[in-house]
Short mmCIF file of N, CA and C in Angstrom, two decimals:
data_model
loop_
_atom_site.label_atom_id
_atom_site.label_comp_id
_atom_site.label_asym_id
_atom_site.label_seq_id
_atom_site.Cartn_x
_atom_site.Cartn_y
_atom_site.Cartn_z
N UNK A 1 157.63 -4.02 276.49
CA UNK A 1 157.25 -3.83 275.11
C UNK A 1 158.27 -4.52 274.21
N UNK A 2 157.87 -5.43 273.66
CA UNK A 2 158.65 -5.98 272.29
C UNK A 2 158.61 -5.23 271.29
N UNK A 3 159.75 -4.67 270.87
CA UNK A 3 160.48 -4.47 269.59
C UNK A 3 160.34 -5.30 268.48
N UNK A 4 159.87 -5.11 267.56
CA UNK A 4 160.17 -5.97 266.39
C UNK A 4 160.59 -5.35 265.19
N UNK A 5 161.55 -5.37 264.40
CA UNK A 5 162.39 -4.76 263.37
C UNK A 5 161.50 -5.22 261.85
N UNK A 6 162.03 -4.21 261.29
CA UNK A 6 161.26 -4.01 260.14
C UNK A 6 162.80 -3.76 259.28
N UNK A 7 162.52 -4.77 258.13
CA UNK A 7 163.21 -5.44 257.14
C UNK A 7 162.60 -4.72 255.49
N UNK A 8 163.63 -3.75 255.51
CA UNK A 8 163.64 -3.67 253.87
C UNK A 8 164.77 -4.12 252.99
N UNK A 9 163.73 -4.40 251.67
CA UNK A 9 164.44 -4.98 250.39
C UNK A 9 163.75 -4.74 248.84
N UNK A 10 164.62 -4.79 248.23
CA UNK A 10 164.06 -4.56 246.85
C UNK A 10 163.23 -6.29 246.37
N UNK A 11 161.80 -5.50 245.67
CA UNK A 11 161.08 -6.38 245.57
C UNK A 11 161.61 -7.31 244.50
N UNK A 12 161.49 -8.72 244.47
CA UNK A 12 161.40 -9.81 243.59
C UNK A 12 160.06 -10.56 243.00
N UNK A 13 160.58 -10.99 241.97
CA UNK A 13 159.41 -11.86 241.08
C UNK A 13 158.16 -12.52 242.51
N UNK A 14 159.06 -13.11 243.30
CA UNK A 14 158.59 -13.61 244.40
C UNK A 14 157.09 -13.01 244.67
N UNK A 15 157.17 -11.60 244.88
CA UNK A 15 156.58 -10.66 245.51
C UNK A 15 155.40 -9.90 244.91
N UNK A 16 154.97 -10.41 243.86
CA UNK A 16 154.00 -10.16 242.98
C UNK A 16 152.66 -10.27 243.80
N UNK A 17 152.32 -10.88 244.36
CA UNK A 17 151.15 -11.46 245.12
C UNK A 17 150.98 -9.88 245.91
N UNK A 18 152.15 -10.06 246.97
CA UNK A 18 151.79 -9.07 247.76
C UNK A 18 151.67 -7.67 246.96
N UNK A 19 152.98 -7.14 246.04
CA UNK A 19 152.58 -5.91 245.59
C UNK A 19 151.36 -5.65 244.80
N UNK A 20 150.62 -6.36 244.70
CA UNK A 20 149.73 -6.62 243.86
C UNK A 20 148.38 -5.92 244.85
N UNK A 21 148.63 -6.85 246.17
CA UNK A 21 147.71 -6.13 246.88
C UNK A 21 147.48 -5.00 247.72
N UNK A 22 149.17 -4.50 248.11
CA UNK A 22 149.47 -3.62 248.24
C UNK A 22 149.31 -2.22 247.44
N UNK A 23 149.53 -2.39 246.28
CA UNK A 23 149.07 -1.53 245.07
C UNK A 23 147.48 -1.04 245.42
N UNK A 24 146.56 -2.49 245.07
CA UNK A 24 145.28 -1.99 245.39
C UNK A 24 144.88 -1.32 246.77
N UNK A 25 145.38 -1.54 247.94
CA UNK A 25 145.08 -1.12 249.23
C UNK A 25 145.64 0.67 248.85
N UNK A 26 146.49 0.84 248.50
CA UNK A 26 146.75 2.28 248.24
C UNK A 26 146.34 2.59 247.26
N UNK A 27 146.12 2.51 245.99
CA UNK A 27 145.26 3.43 245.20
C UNK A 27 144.07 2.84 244.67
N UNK A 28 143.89 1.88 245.32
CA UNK A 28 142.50 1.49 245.11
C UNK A 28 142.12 0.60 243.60
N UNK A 29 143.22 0.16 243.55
CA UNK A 29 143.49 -0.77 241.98
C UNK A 29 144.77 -1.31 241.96
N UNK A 30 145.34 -2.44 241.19
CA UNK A 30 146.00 -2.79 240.72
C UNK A 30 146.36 -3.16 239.54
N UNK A 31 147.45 -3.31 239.15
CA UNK A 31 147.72 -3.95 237.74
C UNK A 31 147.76 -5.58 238.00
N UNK A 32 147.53 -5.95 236.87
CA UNK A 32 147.34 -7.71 237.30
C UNK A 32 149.07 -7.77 237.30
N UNK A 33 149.28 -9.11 238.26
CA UNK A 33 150.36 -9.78 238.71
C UNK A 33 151.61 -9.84 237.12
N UNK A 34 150.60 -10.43 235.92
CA UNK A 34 151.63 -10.36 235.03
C UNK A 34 152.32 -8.78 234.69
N UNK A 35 151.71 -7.69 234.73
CA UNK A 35 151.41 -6.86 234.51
C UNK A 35 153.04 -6.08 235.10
N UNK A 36 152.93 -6.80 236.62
CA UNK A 36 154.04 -6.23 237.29
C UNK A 36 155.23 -6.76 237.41
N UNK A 37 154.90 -8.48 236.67
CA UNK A 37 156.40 -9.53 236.44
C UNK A 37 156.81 -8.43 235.46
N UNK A 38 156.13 -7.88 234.34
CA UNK A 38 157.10 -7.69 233.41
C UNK A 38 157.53 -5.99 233.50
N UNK A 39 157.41 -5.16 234.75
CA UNK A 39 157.56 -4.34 234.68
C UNK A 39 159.05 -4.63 235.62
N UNK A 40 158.85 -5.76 236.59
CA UNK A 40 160.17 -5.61 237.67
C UNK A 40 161.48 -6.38 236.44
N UNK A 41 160.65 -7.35 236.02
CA UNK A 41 161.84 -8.09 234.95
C UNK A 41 162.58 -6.83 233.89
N UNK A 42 161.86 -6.10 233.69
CA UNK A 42 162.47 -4.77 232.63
C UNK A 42 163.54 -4.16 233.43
N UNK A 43 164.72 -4.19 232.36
CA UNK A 43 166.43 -3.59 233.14
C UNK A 43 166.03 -1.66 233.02
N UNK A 44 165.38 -1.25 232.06
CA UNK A 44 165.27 -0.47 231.90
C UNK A 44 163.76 0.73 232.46
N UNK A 45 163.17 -0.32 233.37
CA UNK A 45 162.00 0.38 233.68
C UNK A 45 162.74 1.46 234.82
N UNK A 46 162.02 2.64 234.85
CA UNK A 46 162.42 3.95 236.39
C UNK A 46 162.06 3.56 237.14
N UNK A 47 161.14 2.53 237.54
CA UNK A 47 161.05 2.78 239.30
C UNK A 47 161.38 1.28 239.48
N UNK A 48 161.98 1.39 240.70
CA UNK A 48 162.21 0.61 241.85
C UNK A 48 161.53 -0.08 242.95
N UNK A 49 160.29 -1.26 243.52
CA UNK A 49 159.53 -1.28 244.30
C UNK A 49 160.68 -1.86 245.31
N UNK A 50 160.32 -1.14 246.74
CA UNK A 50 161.12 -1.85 247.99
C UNK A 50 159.82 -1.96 248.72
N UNK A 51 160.06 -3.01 249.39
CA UNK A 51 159.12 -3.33 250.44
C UNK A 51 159.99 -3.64 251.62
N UNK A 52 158.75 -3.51 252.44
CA UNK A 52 158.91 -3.64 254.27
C UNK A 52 158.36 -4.60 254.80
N UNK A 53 158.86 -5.53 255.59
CA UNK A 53 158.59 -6.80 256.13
C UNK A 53 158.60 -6.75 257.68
N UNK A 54 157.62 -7.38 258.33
CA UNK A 54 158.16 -7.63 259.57
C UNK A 54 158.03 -9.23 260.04
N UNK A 55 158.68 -9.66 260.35
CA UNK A 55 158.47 -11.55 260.54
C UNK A 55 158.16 -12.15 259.54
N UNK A 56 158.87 -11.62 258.73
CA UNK A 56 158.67 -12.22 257.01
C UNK A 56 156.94 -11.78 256.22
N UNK A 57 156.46 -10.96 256.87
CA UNK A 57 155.09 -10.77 256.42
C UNK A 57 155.04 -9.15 255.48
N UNK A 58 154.87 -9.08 254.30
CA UNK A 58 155.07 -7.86 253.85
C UNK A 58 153.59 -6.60 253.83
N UNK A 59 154.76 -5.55 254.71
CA UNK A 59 153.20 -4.82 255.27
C UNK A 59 153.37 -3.43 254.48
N UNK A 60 154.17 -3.20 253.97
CA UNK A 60 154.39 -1.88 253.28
C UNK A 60 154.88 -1.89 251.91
N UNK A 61 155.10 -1.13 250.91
CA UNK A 61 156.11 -0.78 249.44
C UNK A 61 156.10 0.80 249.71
N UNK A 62 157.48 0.83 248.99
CA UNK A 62 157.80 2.14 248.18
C UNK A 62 158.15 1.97 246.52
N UNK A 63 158.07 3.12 245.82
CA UNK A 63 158.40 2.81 244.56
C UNK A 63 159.12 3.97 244.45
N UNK A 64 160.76 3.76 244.01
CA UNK A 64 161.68 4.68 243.49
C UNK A 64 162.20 5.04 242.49
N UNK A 65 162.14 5.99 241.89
CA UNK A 65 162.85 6.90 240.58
C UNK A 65 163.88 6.97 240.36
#
């Protein structure tokens, strides 16, 4: 059985695409892509999105307070 490690990090501008679809796969909607540039670009927004990668492919988020 191969092991393969799972890679977390706090999300970047980069990452819009995926949280985007990630968002919709869990609650069944998303906010559009600009929607979420300007929420990660904000110094002052509460939450935090981290995502989970495995072989560079992002299969999970969390969002922290």
């Amino acid at each position: 059985m191969t092991t393969k490690k799972i890679l977390t990090r706090i999300a970047t501008l980069d990452d819009l695409q995926d949280l985007a679809r990630l968002n919709a796969e869990f609650n069944g909607f998303s906010d559009l892509p600009e929607h979420l540039a300007k929420r990660l670009a904000d110094p002052f927004c509460v939450e935090q999105p981290l995502l989970a990668e495995i072989d560079g492919h992002v299969i999970g988020f969390a969002a922290l307070r």
